[in-house]
Short mmCIF file of C-alpha atoms in Angstrom, two decimals:
data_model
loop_
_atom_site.label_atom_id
_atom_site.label_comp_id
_atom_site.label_asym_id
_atom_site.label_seq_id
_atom_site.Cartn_x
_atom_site.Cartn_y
_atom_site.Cartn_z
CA UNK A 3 -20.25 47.33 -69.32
CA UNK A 4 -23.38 48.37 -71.29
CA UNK A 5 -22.99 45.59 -73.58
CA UNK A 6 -23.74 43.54 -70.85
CA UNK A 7 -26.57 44.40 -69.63
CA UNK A 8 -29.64 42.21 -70.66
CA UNK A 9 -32.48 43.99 -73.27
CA UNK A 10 -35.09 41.60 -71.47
CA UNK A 11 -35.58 40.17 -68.48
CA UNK A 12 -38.44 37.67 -67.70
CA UNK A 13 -40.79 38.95 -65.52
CA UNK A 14 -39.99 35.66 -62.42
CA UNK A 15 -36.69 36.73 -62.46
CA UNK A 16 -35.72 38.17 -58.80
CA UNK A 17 -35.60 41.73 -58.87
CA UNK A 18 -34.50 42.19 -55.22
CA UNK A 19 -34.14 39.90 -51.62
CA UNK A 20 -36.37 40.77 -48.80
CA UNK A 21 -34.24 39.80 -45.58
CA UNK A 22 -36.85 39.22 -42.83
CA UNK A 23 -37.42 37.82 -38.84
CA UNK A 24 -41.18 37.08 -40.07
CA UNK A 25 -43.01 35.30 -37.25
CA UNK A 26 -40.58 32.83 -36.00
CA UNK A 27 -37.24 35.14 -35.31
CA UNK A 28 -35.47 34.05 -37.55
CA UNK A 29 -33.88 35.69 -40.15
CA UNK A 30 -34.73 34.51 -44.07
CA UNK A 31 -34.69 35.98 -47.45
CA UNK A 32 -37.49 36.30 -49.59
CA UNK A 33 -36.78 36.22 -53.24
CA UNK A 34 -39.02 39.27 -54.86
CA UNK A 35 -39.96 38.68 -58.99
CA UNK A 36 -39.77 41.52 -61.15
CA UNK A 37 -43.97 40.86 -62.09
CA UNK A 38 -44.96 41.56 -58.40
CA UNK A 39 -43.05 44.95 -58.11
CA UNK A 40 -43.75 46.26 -61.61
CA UNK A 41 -47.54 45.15 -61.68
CA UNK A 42 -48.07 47.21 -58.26
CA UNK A 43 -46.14 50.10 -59.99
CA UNK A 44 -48.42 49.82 -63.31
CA UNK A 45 -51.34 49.79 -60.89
CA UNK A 46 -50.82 52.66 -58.67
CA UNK A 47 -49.48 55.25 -62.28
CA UNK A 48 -52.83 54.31 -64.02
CA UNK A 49 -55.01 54.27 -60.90
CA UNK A 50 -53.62 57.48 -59.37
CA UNK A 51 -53.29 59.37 -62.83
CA UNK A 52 -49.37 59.31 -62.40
CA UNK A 53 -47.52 61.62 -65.48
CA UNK A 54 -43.80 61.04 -66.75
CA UNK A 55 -43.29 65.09 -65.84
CA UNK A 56 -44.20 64.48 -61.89
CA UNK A 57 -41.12 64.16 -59.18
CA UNK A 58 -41.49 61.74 -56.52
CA UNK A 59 -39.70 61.57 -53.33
CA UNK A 60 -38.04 58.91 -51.92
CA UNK A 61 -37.81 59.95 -48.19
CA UNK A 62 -37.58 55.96 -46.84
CA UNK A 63 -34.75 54.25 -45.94
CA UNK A 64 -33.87 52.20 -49.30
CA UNK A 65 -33.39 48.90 -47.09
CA UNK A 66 -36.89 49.41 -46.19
CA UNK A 67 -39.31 47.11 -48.57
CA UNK A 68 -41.51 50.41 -48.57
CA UNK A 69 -39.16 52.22 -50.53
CA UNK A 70 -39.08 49.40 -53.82
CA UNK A 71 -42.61 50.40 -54.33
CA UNK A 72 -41.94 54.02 -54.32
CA UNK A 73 -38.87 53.76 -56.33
CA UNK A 74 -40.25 50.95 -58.81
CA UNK A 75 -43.56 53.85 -59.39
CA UNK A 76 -41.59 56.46 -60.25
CA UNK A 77 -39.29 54.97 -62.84
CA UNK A 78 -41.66 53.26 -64.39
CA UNK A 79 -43.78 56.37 -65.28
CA UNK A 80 -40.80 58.12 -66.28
CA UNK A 81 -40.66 60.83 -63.38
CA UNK A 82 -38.41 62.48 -61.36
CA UNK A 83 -37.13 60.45 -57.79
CA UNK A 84 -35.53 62.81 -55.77
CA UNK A 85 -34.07 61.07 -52.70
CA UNK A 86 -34.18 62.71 -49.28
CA UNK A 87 -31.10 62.76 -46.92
CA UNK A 88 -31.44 60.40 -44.70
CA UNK A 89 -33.32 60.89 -41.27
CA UNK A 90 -35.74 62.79 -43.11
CA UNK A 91 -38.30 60.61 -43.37
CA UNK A 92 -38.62 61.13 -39.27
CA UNK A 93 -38.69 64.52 -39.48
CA UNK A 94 -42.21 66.56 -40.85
CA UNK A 95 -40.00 69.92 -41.17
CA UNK A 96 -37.52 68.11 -43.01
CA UNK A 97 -40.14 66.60 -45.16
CA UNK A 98 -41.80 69.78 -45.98
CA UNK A 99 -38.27 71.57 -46.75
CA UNK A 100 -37.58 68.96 -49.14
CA UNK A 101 -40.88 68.85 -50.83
CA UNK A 102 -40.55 72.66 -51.12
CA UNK A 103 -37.00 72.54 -52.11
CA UNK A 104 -37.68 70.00 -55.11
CA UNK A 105 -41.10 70.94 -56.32
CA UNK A 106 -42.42 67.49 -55.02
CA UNK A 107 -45.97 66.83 -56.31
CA UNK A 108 -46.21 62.90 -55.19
CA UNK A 109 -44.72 61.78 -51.64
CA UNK A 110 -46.11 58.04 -50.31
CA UNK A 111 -46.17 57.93 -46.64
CA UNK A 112 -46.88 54.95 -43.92
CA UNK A 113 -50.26 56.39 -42.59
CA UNK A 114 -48.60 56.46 -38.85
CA UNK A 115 -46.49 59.18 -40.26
CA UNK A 116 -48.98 61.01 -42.60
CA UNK A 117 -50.62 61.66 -38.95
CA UNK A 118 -47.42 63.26 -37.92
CA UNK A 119 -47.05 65.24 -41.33
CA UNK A 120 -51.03 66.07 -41.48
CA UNK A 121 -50.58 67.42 -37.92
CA UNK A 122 -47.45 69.29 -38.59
CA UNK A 123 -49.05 70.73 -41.67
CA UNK A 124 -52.26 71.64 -39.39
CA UNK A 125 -49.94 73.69 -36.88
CA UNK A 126 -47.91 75.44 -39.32
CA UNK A 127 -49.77 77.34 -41.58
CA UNK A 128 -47.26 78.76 -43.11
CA UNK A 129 -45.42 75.10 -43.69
CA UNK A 130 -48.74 73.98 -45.64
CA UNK A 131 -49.07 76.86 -47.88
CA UNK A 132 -45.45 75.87 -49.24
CA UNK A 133 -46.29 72.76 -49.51
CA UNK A 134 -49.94 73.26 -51.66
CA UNK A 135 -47.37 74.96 -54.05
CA UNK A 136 -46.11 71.52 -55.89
CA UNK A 137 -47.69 68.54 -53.46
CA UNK A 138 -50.79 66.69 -55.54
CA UNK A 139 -50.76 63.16 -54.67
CA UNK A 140 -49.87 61.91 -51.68
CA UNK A 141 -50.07 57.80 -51.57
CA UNK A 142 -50.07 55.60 -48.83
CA UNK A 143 -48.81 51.98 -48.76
CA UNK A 144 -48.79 49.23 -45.50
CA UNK A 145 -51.30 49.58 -42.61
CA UNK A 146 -55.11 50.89 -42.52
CA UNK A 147 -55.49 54.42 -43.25
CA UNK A 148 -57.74 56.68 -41.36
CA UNK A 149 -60.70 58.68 -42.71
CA UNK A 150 -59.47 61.31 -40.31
CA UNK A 151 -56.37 61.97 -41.58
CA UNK A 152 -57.73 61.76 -44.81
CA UNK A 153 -59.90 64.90 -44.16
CA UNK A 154 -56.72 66.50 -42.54
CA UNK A 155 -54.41 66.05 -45.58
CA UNK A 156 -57.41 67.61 -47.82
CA UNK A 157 -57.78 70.26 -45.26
CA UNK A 158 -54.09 71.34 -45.58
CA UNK A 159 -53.29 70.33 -49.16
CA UNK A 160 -56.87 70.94 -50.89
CA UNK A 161 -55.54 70.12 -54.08
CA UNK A 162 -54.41 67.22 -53.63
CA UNK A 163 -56.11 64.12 -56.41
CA UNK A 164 -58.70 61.92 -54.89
CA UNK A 165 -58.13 57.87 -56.33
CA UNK A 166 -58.91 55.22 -54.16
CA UNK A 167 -56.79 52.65 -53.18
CA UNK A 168 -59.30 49.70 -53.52
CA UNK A 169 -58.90 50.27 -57.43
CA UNK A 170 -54.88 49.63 -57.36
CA UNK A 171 -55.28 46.09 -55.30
CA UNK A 172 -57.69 45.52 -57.68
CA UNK A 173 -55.70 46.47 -60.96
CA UNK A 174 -52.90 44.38 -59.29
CA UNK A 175 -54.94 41.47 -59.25
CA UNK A 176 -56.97 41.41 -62.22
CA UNK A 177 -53.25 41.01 -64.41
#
């Protein structure tokens, strides 16, 4: 009932449960605040130059931690999430179709498979052109990103915004 739902919540209140092996095997949850998930998201729309007219797409698996991030961004600038079918998010010609479908202009992406989109994109000429039509930020979230791949994704998407990364862990921190 809408009458139920709270007008505030305090920002330690658990927005979601990580479930995770971590380093000894066995399984535990991690209790996630609301303040860790929305300062990232208030980070990346102000560092990255995020707009309330963009649409976002939300190609991993929800059960994936990944995907809060992506999902927490999007709503909290106001955009548009469109959510891939699942399996797409192994799939580069199923990334590109929806991207091209949907008008996607911001897509985040491990940077193990930005190599595999950045190389799809580099072999299919045709596949990158679509894609240049909406695609202007592309983020990247969880493991070192390469300076190669980098120059790839420019290569095939040259319009895609330059922001650096170092400025979001550093807007996270500083509030």
């Amino acid at each position: 009932s809408p009458d139920k739902v709270p007008a505030d919540v305090p920002d330690n209140t658990t927005a979601y449960v990580l479930f995770t092996s971590g380093s000894t095997g066995k399984p535990k949850g991690c209790m996630v605040p609301h303040r860790g998930s929305c300062k990232y998201a208030r980070a990346v729309v102000k560092s990255c130059g995020l707009t309330e007219d963009m649409v976002f797409l939300l190609k991993t698996p929800y059960v994936f931690d990944v995907s809060i991030q992506d999902i927490y961004t999007a709503f909290s600038v106001g955009g548009t999430l469109v959510i891939a079918d699942p399996g797409v998010h192994k799939d580069a010609t199923a990334i590109t179709d929806t991207i091209v479908r949907h008008g996607v202009n911001c897509c985040c992406f491990v940077p193990t498979l930005l190599v595999e989109f950045a190389n799809y994109l580099s072999m299919n000429p045709a596949a990158a052109k679509q894609v240049r039509a909406s695609l202007t930020h592309v983020l990247t979230i969880g493991e070192a990103l390469l300076t190669a791949t980098c120059r790839q994704m420019f290569g095939n998407v040259p319009g895609l915004e330059r922001s650096e990364e170092r400025r979001v862990g550093k807007e996270c921190r500083s509030r």
